[in-house]
mmCIF file of C-alpha atoms in Angstrom:
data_model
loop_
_atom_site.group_PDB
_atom_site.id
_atom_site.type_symbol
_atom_site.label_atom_id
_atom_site.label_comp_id
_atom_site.label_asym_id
_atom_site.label_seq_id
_atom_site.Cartn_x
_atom_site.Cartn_y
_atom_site.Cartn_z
ATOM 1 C CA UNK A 1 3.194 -1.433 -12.884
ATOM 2 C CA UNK A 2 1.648 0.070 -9.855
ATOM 3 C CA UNK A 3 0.293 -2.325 -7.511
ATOM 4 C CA UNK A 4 -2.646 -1.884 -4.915
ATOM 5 C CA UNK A 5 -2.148 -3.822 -1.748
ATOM 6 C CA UNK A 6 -5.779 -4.411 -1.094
ATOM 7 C CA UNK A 7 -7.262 -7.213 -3.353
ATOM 8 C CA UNK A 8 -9.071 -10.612 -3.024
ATOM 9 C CA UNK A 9 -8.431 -14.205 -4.546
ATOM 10 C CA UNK A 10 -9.768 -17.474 -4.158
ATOM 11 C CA UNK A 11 -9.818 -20.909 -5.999
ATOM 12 C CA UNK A 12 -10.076 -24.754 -5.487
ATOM 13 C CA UNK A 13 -7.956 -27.684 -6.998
ATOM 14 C CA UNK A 14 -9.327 -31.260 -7.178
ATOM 15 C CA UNK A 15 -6.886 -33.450 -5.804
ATOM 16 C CA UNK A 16 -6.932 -37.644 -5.150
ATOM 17 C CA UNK A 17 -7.205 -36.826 -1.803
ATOM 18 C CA UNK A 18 -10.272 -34.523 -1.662
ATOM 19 C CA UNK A 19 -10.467 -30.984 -2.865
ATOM 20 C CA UNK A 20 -8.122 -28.274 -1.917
ATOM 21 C CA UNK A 21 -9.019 -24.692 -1.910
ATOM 22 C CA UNK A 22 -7.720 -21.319 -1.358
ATOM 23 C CA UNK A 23 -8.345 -17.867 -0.450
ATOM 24 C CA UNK A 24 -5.937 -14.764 -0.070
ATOM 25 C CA UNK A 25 -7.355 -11.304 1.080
ATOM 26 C CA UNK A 26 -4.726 -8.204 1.757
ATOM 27 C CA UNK A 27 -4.663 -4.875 3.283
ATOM 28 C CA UNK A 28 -2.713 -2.067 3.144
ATOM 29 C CA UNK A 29 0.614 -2.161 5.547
ATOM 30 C CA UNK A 30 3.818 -0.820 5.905
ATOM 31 C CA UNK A 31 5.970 -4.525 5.502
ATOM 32 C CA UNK A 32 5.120 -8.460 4.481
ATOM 33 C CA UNK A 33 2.876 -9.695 7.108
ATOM 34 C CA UNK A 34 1.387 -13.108 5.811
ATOM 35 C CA UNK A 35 -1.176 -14.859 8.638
ATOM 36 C CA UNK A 36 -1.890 -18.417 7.387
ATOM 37 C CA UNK A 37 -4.319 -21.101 8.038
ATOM 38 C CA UNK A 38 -3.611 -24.731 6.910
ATOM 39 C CA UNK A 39 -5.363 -28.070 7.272
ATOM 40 C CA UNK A 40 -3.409 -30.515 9.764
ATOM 41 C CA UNK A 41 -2.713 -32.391 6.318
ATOM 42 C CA UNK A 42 -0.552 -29.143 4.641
ATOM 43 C CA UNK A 43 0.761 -27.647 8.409
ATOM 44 C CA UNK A 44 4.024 -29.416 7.598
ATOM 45 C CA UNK A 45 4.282 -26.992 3.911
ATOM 46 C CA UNK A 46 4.036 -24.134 5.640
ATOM 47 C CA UNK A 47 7.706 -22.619 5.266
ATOM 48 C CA UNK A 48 7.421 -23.249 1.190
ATOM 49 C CA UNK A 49 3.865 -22.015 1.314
ATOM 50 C CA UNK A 50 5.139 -18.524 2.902
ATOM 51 C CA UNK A 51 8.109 -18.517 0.724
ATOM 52 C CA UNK A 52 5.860 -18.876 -2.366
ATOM 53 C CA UNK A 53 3.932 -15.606 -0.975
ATOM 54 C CA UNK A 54 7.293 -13.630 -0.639
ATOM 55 C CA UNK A 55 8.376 -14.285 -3.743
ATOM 56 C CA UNK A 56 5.514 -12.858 -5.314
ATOM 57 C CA UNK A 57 4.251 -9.751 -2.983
ATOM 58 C CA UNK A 58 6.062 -7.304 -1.198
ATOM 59 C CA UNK A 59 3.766 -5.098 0.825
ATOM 60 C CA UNK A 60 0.451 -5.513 2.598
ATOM 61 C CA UNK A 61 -1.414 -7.616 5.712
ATOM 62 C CA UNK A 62 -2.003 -10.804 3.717
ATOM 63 C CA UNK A 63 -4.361 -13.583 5.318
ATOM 64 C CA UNK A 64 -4.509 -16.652 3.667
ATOM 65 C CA UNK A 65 -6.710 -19.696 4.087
ATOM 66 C CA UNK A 66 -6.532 -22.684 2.901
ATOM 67 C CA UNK A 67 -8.849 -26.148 3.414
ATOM 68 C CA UNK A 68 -8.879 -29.783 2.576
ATOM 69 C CA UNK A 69 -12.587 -31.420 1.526
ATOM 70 C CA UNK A 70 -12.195 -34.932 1.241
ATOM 71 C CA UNK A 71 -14.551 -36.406 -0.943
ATOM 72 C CA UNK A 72 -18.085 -37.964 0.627
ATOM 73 C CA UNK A 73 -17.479 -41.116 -1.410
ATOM 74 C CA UNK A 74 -14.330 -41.147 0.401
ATOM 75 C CA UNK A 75 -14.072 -44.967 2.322
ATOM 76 C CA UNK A 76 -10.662 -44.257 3.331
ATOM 77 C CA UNK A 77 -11.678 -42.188 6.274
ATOM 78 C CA UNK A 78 -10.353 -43.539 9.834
ATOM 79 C CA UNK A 79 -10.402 -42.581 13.334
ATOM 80 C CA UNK A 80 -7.082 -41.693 15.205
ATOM 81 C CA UNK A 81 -7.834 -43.639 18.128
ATOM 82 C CA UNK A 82 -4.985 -41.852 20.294
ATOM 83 C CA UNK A 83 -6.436 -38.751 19.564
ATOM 84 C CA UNK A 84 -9.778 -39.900 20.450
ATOM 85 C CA UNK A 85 -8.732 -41.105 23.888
ATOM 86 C CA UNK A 86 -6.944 -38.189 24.828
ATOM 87 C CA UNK A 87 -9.768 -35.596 23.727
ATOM 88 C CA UNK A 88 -12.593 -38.277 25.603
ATOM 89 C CA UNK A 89 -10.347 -37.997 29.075
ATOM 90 C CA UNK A 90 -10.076 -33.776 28.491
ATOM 91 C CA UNK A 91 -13.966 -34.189 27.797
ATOM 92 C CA UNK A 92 -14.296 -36.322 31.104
ATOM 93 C CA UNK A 93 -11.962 -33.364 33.210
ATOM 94 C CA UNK A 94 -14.052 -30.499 31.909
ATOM 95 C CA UNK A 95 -17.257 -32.227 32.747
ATOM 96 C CA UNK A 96 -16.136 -33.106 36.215
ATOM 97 C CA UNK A 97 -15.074 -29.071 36.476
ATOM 98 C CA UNK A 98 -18.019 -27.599 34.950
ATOM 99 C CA UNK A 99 -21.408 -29.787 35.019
ATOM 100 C CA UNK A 100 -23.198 -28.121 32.516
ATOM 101 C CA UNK A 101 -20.700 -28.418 29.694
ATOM 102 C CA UNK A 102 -21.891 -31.087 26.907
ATOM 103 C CA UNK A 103 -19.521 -32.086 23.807
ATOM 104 C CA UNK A 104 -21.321 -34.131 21.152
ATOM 105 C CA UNK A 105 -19.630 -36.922 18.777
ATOM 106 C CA UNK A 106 -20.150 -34.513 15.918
ATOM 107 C CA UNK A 107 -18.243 -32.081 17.477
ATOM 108 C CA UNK A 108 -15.113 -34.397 18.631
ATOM 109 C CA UNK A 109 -14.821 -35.280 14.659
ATOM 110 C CA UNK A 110 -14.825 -32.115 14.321
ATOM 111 C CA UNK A 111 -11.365 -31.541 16.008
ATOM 112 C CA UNK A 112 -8.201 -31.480 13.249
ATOM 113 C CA UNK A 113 -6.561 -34.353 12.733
ATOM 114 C CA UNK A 114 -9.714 -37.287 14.769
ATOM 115 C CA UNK A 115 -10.212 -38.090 10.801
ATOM 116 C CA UNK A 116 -8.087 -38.918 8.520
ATOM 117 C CA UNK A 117 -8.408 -39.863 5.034
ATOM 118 C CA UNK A 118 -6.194 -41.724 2.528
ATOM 119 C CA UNK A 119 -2.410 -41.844 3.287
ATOM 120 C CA UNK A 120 -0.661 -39.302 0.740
ATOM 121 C CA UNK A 121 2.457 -38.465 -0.368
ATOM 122 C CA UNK A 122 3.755 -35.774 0.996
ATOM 123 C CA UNK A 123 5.653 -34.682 -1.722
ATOM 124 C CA UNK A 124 2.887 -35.059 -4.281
ATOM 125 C CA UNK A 125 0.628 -33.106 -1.477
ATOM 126 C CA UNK A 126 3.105 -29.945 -1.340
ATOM 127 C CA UNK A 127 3.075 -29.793 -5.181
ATOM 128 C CA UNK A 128 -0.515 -29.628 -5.686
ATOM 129 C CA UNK A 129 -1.041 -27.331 -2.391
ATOM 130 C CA UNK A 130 1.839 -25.017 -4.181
ATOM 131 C CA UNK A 131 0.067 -25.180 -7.621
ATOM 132 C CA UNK A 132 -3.147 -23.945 -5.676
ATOM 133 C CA UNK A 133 -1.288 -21.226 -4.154
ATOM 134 C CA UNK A 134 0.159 -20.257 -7.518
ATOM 135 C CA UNK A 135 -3.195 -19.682 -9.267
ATOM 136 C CA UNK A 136 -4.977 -17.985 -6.513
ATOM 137 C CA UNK A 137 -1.406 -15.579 -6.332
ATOM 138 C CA UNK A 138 -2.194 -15.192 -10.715
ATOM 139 C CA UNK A 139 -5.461 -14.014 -9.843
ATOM 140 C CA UNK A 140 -4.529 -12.018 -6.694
ATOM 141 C CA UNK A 141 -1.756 -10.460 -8.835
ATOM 142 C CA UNK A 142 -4.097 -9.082 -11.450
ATOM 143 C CA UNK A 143 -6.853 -8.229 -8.611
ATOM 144 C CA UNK A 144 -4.251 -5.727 -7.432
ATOM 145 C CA UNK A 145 -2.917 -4.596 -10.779
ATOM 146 C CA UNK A 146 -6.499 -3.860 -11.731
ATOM 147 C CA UNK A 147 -6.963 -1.725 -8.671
ATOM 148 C CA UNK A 148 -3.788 -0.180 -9.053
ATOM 149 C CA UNK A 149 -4.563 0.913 -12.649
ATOM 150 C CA UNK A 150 -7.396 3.149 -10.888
ATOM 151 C CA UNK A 151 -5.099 4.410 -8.065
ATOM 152 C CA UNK A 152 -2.248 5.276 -10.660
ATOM 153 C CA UNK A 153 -5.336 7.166 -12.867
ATOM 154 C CA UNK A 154 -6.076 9.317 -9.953
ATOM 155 C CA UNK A 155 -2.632 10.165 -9.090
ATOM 156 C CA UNK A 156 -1.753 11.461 -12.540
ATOM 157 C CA UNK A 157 -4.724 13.398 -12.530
ATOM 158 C CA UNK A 158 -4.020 15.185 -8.894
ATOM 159 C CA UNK A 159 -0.507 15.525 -10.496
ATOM 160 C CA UNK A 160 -1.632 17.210 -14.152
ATOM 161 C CA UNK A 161 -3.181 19.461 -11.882
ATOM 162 C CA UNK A 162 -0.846 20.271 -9.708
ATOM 163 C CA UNK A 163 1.936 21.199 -12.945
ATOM 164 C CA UNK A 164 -1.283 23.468 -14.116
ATOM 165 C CA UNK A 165 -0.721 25.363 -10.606
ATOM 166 C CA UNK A 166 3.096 25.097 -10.954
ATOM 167 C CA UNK A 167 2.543 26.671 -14.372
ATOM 168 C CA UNK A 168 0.061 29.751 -13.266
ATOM 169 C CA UNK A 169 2.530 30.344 -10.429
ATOM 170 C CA UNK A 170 5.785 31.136 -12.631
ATOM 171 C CA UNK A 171 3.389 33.387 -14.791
ATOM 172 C CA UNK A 172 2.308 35.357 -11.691
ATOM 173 C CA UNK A 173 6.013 35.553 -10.211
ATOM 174 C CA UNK A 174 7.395 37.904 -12.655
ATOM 175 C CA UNK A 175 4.161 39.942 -12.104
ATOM 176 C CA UNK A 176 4.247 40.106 -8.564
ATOM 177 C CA UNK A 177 7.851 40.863 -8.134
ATOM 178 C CA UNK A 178 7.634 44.211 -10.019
ATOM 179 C CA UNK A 179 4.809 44.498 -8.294
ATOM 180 C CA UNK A 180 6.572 44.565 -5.130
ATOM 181 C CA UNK A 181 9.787 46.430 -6.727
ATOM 182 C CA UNK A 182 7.459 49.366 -7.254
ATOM 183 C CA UNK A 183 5.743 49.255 -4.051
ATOM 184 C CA UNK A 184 9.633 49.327 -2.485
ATOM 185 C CA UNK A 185 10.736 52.426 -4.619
ATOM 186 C CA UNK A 186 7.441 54.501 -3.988
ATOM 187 C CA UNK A 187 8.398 53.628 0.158
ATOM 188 C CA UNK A 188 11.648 54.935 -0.306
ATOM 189 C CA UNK A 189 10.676 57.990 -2.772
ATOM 190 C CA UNK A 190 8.783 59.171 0.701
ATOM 191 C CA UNK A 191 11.822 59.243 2.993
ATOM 192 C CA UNK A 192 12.902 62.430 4.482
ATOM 193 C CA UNK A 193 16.301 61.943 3.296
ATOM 194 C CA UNK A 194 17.216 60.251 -0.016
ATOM 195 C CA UNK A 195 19.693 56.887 0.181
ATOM 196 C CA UNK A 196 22.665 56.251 -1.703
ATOM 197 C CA UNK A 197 20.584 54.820 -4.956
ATOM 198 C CA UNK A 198 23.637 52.256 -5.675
ATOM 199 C CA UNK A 199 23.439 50.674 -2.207
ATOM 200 C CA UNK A 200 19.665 50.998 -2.301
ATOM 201 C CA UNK A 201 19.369 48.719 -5.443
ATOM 202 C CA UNK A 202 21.591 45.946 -4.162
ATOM 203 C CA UNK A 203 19.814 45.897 -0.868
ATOM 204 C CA UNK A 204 16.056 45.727 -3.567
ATOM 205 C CA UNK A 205 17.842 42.823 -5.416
ATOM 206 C CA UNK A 206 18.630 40.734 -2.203
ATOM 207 C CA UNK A 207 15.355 41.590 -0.492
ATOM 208 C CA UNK A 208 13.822 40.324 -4.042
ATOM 209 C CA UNK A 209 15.838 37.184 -4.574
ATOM 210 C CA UNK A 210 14.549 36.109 -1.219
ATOM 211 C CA UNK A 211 11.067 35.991 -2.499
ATOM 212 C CA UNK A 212 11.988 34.106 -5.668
ATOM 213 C CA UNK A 213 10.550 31.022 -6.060
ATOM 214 C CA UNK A 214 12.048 29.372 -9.666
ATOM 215 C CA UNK A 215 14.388 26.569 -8.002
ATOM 216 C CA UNK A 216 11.114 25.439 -6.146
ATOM 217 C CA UNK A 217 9.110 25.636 -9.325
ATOM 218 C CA UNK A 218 11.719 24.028 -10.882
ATOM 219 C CA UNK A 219 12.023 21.082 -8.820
ATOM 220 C CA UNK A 220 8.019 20.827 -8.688
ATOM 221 C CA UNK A 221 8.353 20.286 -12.268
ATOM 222 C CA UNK A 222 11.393 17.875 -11.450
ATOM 223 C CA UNK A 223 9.255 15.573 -9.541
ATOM 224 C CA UNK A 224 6.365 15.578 -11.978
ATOM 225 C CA UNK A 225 8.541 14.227 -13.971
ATOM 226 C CA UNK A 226 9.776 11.401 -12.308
ATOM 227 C CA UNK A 227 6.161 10.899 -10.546
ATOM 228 C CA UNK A 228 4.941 10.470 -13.836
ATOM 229 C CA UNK A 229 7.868 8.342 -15.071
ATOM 230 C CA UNK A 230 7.057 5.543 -11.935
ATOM 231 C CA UNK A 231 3.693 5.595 -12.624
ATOM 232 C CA UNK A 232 4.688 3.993 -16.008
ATOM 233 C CA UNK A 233 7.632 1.588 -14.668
ATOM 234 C CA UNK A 234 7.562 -1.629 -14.778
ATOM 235 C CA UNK A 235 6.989 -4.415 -11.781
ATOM 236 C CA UNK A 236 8.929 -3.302 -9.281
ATOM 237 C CA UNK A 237 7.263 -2.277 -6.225
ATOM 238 C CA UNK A 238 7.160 1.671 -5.834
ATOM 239 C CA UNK A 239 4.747 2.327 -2.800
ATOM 240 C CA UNK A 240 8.018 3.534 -1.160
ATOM 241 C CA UNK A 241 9.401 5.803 -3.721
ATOM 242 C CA UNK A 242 6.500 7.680 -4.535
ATOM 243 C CA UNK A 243 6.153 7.902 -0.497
ATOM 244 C CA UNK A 244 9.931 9.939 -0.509
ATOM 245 C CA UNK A 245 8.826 12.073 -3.369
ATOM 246 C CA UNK A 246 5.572 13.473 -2.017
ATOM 247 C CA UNK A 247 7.661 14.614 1.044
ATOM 248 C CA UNK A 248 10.090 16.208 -2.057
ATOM 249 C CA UNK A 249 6.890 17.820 -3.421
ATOM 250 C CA UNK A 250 5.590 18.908 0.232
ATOM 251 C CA UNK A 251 8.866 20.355 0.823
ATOM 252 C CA UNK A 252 9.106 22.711 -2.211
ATOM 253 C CA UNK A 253 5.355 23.880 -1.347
ATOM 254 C CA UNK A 254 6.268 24.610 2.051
ATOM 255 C CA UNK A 255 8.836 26.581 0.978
ATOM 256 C CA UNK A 256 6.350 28.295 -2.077
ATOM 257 C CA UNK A 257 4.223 29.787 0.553
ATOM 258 C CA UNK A 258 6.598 30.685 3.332
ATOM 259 C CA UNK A 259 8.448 32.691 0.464
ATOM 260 C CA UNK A 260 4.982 34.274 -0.963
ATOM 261 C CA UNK A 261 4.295 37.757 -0.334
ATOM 262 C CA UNK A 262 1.090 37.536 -2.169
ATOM 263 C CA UNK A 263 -2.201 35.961 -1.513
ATOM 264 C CA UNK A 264 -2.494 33.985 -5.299
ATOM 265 C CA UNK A 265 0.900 32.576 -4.407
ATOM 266 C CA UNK A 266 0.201 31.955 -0.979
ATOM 267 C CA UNK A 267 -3.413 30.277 -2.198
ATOM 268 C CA UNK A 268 -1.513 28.448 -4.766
ATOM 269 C CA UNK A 269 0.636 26.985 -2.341
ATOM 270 C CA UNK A 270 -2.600 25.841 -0.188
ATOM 271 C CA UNK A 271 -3.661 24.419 -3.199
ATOM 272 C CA UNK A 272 -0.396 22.330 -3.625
ATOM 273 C CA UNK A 273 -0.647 20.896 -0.702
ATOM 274 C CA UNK A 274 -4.137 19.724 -0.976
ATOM 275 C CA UNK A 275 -3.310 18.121 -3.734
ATOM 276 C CA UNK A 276 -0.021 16.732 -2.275
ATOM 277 C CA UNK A 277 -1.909 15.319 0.507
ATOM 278 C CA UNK A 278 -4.707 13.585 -1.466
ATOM 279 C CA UNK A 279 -2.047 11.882 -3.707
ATOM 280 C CA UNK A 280 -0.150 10.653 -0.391
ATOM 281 C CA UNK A 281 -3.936 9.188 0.723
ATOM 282 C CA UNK A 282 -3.423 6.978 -2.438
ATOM 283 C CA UNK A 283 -0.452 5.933 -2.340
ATOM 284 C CA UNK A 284 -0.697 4.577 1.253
ATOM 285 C CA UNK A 285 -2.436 1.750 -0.774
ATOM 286 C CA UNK A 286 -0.015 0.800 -3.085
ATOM 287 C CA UNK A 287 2.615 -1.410 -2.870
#
């Protein structure tokens, strides 16, 4: 299943303690890079929390928020009056250094951890923050499968149309090399003195099997193959794969047009790699 690494997710989870919510956005990158926001109430979960992420994603620059609303009917609400001190004696320091600077009650409540609500446990805390995580990972999941349904479309189409080059190509090449053949015989026809015909044919054959171009052809078709054969595999991650076999298919295509001697080969090759390059565009996004 082919996976894009950009998607979005986001969902809340009513809990006795308030209402927990979620959201997970990722971008395309090269490893696992999680960034992760938590409540003072969930900062102690955050080794299962990025575990739980690991397990289920591979790739991409994940950033993932998540926040505690406790209920307004909530009575359980207290002040931690340590806190409190120590941010009112900071307050006092800054306004002795800089006059002009104001901090409001609002705005001290504000700071994590000045409120707290109801004691919880912590163990029924991680569970429910986990269960969160799990259904906004479902729907992040199936954001990126979706996406990478599109990506996988567009692929097989840049790749049905490079085999459709592939296929012109060894139509052309038997063409083009007695093409060539008789362009080398009606060169040596002119000479002022006549070569040893035997020695003259082996030295055609090797100057023509330098031009041939069926083992690249033949391991284009190669890599369609198993191109087309990830694109329907199952849920392992293949962003890096398919990365190693574009630089398989740029290869041979190099190697097409460095051995063409002919401009429809040579723009057939141009043509390849167009079409190479555009597929490695996609793939950068999938994970």
């Amino acid at each position: 299943m082919i996976r894009s690494m950009t998607a979005f997710a986001a969902g809340e989870r009513a809990t006795e303690w308030g209402v927990l919510s979620g959201e997970l956005r990722a971008v395309n990158h090269r490893f696992l890079e999680l960034g992760l926001r938590l409540p003072e109430e969930l900062r102690a979960f955050e080794s299962p929390l990025r575990e739980r992420v690991a397990a289920r994603v591979s790739r991409g620059k994940l950033d993932l928020v998540i926040r505690l609303r406790a209920p307004e009917s909530d009575a359980g609400l207290h002040l931690d009056d340590a806190m409190v001190a120590d941010l009112a004696r900071l307050n006092l320091d800054l306004t002795s250094k800089f006059p002009g600077l104001r901090t409001s009650l609002t705005e001290l409540l504000q700071y994590p951890g000045v409120l707290r609500g109801r004691d919880a446990d912590p163990e029924a805390m991680q569970r429910e923050a986990l269960a969160l995580l799990d259904a906004v990972l479902d729907d992040f999941t199936a954001a990126r499968e979706r996406e990478g349904g599109k990506l996988a479309a567009v692929i097989a189409e840049r790749a049905d149309a490079i085999a459709k080059i592939a296929g012109e190509v060894r139509t052309l090449v038997p063409l083009i090399r007695a093409g060539q053949r008789q362009k080398l015989e009606a060169r040596l026809a002119d000479l002022a003195q006549p070569a040893d015909p035997g020695r003259l044919e082996q030295e055609l054959v090797i100057w023509l099997q330098k031009l041939d171009v069926d083992e690249e052809l033949d391991r284009l078709d190669s890599h369609l193959v198993e191109l087309r054969r990830i694109l329907k595999g199952g849920k392992e991650p293949v962003g890096r794969r398919l990365d190693f076999l574009l630089q398989e298919f740029n290869r041979e295509a190099n190697t097409l047009g460095s051995k063409s001697v002919d401009a429809r080969t040579s723009n057939a090759a141009v043509e390849l790699k167009v079409l190479i390059d555009q597929i490695r565009e996609q793939i950068q996004n999938i994970e």
